Coordinates of C-alpha atoms in Angstrom, one line a residue:
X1 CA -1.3 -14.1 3.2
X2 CA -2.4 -17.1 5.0
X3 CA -1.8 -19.1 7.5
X4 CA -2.6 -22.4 6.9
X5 CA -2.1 -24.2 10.4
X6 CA -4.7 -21.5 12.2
X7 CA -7.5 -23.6 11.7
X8 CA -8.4 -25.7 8.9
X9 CA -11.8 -24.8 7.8
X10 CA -10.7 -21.3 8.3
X11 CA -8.4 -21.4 5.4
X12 CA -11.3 -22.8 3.0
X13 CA -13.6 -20.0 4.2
X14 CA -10.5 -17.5 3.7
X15 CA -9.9 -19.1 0.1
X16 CA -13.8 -18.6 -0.4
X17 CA -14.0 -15.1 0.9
X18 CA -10.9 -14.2 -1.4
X19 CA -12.1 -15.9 -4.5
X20 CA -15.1 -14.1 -4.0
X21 CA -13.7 -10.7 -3.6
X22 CA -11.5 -11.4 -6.4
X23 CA -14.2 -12.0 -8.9
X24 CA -16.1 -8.9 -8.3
X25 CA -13.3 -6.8 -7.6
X26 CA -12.2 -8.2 -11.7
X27 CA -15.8 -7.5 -12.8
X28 CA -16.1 -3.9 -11.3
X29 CA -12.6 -3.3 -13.0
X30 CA -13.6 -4.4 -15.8
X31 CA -16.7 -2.6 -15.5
X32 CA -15.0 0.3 -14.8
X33 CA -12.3 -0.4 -18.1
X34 CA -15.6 -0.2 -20.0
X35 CA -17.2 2.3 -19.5
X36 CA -14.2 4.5 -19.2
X37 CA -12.9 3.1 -22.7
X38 CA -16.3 4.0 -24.1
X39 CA -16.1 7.1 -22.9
X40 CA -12.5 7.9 -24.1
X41 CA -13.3 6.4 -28.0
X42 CA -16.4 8.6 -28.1
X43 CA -14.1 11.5 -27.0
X44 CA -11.4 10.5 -28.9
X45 CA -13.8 10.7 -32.1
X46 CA -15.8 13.7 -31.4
X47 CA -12.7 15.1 -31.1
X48 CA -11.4 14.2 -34.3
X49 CA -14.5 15.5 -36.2
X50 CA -14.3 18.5 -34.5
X51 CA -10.6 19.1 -35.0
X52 CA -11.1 17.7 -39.0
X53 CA -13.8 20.6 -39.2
X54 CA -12.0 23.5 -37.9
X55 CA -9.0 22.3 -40.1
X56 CA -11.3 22.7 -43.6
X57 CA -12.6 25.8 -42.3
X58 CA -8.9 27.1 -41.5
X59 CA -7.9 25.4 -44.7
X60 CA -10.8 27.7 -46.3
X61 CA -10.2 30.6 -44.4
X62 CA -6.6 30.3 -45.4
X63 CA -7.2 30.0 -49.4
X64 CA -9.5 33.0 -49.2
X65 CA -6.6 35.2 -47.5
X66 CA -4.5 34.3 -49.3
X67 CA -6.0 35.4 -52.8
X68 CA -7.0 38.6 -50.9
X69 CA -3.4 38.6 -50.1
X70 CA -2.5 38.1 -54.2
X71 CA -5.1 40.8 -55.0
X72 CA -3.8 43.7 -52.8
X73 CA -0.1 43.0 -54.1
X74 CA -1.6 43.4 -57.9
X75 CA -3.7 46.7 -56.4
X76 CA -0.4 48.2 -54.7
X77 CA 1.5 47.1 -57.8
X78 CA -0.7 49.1 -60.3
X79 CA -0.8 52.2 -57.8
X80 CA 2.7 52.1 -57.7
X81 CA 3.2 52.5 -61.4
X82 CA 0.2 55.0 -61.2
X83 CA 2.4 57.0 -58.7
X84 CA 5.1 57.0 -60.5
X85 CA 3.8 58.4 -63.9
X86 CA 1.8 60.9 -61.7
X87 CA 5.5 62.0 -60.2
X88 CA 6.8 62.4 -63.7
X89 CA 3.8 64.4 -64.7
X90 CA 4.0 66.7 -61.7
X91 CA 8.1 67.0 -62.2
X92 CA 7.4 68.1 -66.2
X93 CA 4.6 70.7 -64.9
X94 CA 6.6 72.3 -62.3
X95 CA 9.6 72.6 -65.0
X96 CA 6.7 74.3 -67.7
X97 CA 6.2 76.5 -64.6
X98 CA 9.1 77.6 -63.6
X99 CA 10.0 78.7 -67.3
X100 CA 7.0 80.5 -67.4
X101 CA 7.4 82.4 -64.4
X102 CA 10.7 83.2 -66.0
X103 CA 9.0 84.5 -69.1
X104 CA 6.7 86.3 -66.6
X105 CA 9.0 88.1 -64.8
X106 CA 11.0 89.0 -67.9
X107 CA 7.8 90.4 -69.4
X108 CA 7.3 92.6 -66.5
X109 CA 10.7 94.2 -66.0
X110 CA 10.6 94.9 -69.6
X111 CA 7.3 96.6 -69.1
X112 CA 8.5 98.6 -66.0
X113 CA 11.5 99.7 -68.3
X114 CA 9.1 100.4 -71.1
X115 CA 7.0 102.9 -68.5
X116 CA 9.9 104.5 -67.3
X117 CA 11.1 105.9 -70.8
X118 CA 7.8 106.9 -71.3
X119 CA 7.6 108.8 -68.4
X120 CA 11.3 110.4 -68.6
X121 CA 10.4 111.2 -73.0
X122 CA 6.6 112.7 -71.2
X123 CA 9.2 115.5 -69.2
X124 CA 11.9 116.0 -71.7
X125 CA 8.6 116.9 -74.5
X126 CA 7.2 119.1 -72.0
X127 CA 10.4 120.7 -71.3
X128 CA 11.4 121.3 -75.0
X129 CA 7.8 122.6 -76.0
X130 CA 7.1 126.2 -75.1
X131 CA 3.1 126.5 -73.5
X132 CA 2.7 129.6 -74.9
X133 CA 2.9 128.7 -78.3
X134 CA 0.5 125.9 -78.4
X135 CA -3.5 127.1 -77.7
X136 CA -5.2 125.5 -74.7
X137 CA -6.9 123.2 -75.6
X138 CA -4.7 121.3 -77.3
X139 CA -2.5 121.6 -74.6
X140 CA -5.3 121.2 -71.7
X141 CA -5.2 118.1 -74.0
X142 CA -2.1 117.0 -73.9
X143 CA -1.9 117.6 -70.3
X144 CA -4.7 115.7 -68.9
X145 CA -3.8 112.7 -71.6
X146 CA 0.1 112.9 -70.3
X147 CA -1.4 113.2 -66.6
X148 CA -3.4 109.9 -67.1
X149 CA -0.7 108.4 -69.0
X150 CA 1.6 108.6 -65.8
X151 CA -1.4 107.4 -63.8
X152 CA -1.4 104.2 -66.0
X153 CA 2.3 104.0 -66.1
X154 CA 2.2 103.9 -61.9
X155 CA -0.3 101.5 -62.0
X156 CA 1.3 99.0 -64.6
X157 CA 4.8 100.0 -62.9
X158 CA 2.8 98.6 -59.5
X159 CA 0.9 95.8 -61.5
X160 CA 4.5 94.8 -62.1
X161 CA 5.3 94.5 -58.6
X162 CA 2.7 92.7 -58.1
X163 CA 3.0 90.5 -61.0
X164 CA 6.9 90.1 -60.1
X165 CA 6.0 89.2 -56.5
X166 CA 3.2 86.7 -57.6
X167 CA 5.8 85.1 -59.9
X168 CA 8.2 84.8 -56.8
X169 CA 5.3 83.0 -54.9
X170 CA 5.1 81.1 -58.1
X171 CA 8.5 79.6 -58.1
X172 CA 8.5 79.5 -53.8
X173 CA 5.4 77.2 -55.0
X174 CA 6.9 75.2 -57.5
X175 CA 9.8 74.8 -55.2
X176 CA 7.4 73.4 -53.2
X177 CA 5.8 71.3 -55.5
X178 CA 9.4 70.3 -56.6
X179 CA 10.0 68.7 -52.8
X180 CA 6.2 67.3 -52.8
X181 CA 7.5 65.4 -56.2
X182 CA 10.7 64.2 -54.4
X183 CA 8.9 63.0 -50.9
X184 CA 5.7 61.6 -53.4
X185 CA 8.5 59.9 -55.2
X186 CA 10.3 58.7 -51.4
X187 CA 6.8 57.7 -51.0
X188 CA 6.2 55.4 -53.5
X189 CA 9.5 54.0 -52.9
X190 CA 8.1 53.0 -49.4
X191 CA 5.3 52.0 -50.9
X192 CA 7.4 49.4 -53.4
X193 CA 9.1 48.4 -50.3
X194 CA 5.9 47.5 -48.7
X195 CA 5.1 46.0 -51.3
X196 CA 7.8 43.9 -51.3
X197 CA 7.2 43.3 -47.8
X198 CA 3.4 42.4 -48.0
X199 CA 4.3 39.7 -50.9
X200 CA 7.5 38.3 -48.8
X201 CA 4.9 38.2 -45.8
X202 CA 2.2 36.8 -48.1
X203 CA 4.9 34.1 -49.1
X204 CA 5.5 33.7 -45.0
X205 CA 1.8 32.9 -44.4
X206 CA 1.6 30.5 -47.1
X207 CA 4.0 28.4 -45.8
X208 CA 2.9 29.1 -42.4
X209 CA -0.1 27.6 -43.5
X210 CA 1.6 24.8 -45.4
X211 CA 3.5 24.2 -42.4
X212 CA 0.6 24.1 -40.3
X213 CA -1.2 21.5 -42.6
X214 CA 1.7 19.6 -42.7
X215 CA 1.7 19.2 -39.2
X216 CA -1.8 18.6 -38.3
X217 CA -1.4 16.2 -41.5
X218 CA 1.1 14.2 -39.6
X219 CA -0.5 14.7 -35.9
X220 CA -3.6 12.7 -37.9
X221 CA -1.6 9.9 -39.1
X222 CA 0.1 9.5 -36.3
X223 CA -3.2 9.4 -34.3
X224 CA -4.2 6.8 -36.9
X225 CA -1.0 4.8 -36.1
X226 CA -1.7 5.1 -32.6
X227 CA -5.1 3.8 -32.9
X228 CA -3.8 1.3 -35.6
X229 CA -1.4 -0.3 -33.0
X230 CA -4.3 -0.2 -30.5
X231 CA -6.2 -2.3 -32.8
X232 CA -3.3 -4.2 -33.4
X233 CA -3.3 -5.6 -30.0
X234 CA -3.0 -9.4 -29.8
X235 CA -6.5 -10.1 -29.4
X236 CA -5.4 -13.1 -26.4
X237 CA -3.5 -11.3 -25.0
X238 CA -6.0 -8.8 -24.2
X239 CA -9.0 -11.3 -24.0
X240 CA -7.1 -12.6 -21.2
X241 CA -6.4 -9.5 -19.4
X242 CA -9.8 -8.7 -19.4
X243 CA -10.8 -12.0 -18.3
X244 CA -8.6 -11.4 -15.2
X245 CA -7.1 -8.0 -14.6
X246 CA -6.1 -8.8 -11.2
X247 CA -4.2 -11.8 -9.9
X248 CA -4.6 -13.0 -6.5
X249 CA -0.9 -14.0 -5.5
X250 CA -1.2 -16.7 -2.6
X251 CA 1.7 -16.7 0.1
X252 CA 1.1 -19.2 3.1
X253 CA 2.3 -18.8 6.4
X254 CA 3.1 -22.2 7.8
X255 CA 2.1 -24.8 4.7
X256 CA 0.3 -27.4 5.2
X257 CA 1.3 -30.8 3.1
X258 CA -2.1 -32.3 3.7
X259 CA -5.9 -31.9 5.5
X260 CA -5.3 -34.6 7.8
X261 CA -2.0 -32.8 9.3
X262 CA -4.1 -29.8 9.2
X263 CA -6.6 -31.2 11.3
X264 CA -4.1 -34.0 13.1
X265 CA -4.1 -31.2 16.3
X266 CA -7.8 -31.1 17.2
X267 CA -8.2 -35.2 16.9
X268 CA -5.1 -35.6 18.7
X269 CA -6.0 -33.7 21.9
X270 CA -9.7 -35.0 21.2
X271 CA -8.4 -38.6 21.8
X272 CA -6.4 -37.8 24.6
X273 CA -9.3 -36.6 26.3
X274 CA -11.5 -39.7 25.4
X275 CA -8.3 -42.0 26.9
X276 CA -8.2 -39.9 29.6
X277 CA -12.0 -40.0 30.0
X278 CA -12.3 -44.0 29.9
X279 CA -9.3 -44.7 31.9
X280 CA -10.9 -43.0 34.8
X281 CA -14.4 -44.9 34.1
X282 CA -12.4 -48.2 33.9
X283 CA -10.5 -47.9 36.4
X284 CA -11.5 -47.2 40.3
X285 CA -10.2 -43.4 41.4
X286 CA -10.8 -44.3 44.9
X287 CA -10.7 -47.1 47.2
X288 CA -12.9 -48.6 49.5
X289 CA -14.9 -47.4 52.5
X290 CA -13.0 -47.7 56.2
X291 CA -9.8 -48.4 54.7
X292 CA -7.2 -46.6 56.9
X293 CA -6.0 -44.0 54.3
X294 CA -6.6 -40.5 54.4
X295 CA -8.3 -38.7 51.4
X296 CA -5.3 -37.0 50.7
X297 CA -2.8 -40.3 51.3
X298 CA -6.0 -41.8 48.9
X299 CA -5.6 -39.4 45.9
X300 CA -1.9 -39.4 45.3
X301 CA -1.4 -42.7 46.3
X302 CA -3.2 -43.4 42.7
X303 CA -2.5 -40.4 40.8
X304 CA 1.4 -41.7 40.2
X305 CA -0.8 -44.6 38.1
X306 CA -3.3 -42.5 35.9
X307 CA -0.4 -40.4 35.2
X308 CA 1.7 -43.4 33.9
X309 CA -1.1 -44.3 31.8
X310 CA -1.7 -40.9 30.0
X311 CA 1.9 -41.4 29.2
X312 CA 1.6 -44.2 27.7
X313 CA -1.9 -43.3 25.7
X314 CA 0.3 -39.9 24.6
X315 CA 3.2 -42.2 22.9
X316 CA 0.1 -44.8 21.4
X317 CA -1.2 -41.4 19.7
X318 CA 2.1 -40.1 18.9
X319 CA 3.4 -43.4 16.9
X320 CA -0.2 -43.7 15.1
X321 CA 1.2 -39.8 13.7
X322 CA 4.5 -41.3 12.4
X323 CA 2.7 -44.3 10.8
X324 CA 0.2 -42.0 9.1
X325 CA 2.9 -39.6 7.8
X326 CA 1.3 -36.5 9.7
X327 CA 3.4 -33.4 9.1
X328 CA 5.8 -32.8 12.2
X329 CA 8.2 -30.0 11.9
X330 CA 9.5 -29.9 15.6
X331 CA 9.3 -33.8 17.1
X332 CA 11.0 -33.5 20.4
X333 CA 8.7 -30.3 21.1
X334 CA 5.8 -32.1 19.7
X335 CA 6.4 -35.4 21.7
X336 CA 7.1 -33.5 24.9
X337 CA 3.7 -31.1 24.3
X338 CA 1.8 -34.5 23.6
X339 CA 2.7 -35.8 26.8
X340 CA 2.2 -33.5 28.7
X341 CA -1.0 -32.2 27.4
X342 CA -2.2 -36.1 27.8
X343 CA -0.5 -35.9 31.7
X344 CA -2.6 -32.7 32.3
X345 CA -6.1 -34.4 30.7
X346 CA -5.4 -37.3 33.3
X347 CA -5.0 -34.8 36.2
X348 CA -7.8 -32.9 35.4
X349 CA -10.9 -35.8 35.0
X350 CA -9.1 -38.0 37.7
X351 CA -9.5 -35.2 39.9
X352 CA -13.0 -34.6 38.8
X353 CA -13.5 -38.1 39.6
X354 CA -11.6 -38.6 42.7
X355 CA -13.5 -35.9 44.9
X356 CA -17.3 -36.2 43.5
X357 CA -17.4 -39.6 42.9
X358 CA -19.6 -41.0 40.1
X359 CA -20.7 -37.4 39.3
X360 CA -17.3 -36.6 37.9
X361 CA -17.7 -39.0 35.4
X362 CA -20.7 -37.3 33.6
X363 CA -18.6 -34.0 34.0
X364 CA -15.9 -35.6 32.1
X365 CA -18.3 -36.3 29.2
X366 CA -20.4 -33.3 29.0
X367 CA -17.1 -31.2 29.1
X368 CA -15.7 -33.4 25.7
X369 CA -19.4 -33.0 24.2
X370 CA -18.8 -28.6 24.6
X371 CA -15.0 -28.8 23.8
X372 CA -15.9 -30.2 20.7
X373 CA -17.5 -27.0 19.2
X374 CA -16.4 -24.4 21.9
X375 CA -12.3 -24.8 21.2
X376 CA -12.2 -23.7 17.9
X377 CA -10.3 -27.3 16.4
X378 CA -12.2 -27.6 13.2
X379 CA -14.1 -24.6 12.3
X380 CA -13.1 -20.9 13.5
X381 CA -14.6 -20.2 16.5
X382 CA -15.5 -16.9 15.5
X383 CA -18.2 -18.1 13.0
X384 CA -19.2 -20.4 16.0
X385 CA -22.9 -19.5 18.5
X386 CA -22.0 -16.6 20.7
X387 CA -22.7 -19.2 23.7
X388 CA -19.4 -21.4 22.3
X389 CA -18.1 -18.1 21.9
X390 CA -18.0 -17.8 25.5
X391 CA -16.9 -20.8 26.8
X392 CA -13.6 -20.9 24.1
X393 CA -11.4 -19.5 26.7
X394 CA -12.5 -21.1 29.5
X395 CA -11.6 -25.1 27.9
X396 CA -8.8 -27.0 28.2
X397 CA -8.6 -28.5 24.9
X398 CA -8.3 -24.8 23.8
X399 CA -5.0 -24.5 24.9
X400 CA -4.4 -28.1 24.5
X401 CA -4.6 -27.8 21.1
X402 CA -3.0 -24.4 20.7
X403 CA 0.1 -26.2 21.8
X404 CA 0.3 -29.5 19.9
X405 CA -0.2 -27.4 16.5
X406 CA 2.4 -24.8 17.3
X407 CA 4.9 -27.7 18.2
X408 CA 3.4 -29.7 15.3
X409 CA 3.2 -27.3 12.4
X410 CA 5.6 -24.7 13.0
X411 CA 5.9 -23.1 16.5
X412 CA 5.2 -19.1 17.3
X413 CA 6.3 -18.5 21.0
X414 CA 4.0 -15.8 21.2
X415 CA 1.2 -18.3 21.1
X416 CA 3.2 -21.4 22.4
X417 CA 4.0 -20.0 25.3
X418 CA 0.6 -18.8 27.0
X419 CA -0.7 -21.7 26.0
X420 CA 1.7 -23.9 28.2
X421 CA 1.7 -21.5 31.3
X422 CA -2.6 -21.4 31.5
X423 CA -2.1 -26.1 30.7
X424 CA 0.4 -25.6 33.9
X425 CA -1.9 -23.8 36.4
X426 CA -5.0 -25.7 35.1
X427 CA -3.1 -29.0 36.4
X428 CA -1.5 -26.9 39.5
X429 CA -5.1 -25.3 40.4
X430 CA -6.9 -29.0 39.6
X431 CA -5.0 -30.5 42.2
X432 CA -5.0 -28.1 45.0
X433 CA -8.7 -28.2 44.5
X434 CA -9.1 -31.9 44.4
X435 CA -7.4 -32.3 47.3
X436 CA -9.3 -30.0 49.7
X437 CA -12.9 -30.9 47.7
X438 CA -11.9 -34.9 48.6
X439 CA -11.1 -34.3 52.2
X440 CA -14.7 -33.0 52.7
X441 CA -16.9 -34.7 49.9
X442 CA -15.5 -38.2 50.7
X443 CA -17.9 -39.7 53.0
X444 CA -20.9 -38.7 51.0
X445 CA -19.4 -39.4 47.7
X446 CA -18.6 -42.9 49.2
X447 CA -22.1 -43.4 50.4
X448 CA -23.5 -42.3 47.0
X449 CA -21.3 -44.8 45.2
X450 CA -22.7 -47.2 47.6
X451 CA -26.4 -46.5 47.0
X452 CA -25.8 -46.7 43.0
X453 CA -24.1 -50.0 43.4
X454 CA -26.7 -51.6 45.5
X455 CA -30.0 -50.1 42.7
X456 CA -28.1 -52.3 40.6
X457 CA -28.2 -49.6 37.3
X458 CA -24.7 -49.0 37.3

């Protein structure tokens, strides 16, 4: 944002300032844009190596499990079928052995029976036979061989028992074995399941993994699009960009339509000072010495005249304006300001003039020689020397000027108006101060005026 009617060097040096910022704020951006692109590609492609890497190795990793995968299926399958005939083979054994326990126990009753009629045909013998009649030791004999015969019929009657009682663990055995066969059998029929399980979740993986391929398949192509349509960039388009990634948008406060109305303000006032200046030196502030006038009779008795003529010096300056097309955007303000900052110029060196005599006139041009640096009309006056820094608000043309740009090119209030209040006391304060300066400085102002006239230099 500027504002153009402030000053109007200040708007070149603003323009400067901004055109410089501008270029390196678009260098460091641009700067910035490449080291941070740099910085992203090399990312972007260790990243991709890395990412291409660990795929192959899962890719590996994943064709190695899966024919481990393939291989335990095959080893389950064959144990399976192993299982099986191993059930069938147990199931025939335990049938052989429960027939034989059969046969066993068979075997053994028939030998308890066997012993029993041998035992009961031992008594009935030895009851039929008469002792007497047979000698003793024959009989002595036949008593110790009938006496160990029951001996081993007891102990094959309880080797029967025994035998009968070990076939009954037997079968409780086979029974046994017979529900190990059924749960073996149960077993393996898990195990099939499993099986079945292992090669559906074999299947899964594999198209887990195909899956996963797939996708990191696509995720590269589309990274490869993505870069493809970064490449594809229009090449001007971003040439351009880079040139100038930021654009300084100008908006002016108050345009100017040309450097001479920018500058019309400060020559304007200037020249109304010079008039103001000359018409005192040309014409005679004061009158002659023992005229019957008082001082103060004396200084407004001409003042109506000098006033008239910074009238008329204010409308000469204001029609050159109009004839040289300067910008105007308020005339009847502008007018008015003209004249009155002309009236207030006249007022102020008349009155210089009027009470100190020739004096006043070297006032009246050293004052024009400061005000042209010290006001601040062409270049800001806070690039100006400290000492013109100080004497800025202490000048007339300051405010002077103030007020014929505001009512010129485009009026604040804010600045219009103090402007016009500090022109109004400088006239008010001039002339209350003239008039009690003259009433005591007359007679030696007159009586210097004299002594210049007579050395014949001025």
């Amino acid at each position: 944002i500027v504002n153009i009617k402030t000053n109007p060097v200040a708007t070149k040096l603003t323009d400067s300032g901004a055109n410089a910022v501008y270029t390196s704020l678009n260098a460091k951006i641009v700067e910035i844009i490449d080291i941070a692109a740099y910085q992203k590609l090399g990312e972007l492609q260790a990243g991709l190596a890395e990412g291409a890497k660990k795929l192959a190795n899962g890719g590996k990793q994943l064709q190695a499990g899966n024919a481990k995968v393939q291989a335990g299926a095959n080893q389950v399958k064959s144990g399976e079928s192993q299982v099986k005939d191993g059930a069938e083979q147990v199931k025939a054994g335990a049938s052989s052995l429960n027939d034989g326990a059969d046969q066993l126990k068979q075997g053994s009753d028939q030998l308890s029976d066997g012993a029993s009629q041998v035992e009961k045909g031992s008594e009935e013998l030895s009851a039929a036979v008469d002792p007497s009649l047979i000698p003793d030791g024959p009989i002595k004999d036949y008593a110790e061989g009938n006496a160990k015969l029951a001996d081993g019929s007891s102990q094959v009657a309880e080797g029967g028992k025994q035998l009968a009682n070990g076939a009954n663990q037997l079968a409780d055995g086979g029974s046994q074995l017979a529900n190990g066969t059924v749960q073996v059998a149960e077993g393996s029929s898990k195990l099939a399941e499993g099986s079945v399980s292992l090669a559906s979740g074999a299947s899964l993986l594999s198209n887990g993994a195909t899956n996963a391929l797939f996708a990191a398949s696509s995720s590269l192509g589309s990274t490869a699009d993505t870069l493809g349509g970064i490449t594809g960039i229009d090449e001007d388009t971003l040439g351009d960009y880079f040139l100038s990634p930021v654009e300084l948008e100008r908006n002016e406060l108050f345009p100017v339509n040309s450097y001479g109305s920018d500058v019309s303000p400060f020559y304007l006032v200037l020249s109304m000072w010079v008039g103001a200046v000359i018409t005192c030196v040309m014409m005679k502030p004061g009158t002659s010495q023992g005229t019957k006038y008082s001082p103060f009779e004396m200084y407004f008795g001409k003042l109506l005249i000098y006033i008239i003529m910074s009238i008329l010096q204010a409308c000469v300056t204001i029609i050159g304006c109009y004839l040289l097309g300067i910008q105007i955007l308020n005339p009847v303000l502008f007018i008015a300001s003209c004249i009155l900052v002309s009236i207030i110029f006249m007022i102020l060196i008349y009155s210089i003039i009027s009470a100190i005599g020739t004096v006043g006139k070297a006032i009246g041009v050293i004052l024009l020689v400061l005000q042209i640096s010290a006001t601040g009309g062409i270049y800001p006056i806070q690039i100006m020397h400290p000492f013109f820094k100080l004497l800025y608000p202490y000048m007339p043309m300051t405010y002077g000027i103030t007020l014929v740009r505001e009512a010129q090119l485009g009026i604040v209030w804010s600045n219009y108006i103090p402007a016009l209040i500090i022109l109004l006391a400088i006239g008010c304060v001039t002339i209350t101060a003239a008039v009690i300066i003259k009433e005591k400085l007359d007679k030696p102002s007159h009586y210097f005026e004299e002594r210049l006239e007579e050395s014949g230099l001025f």
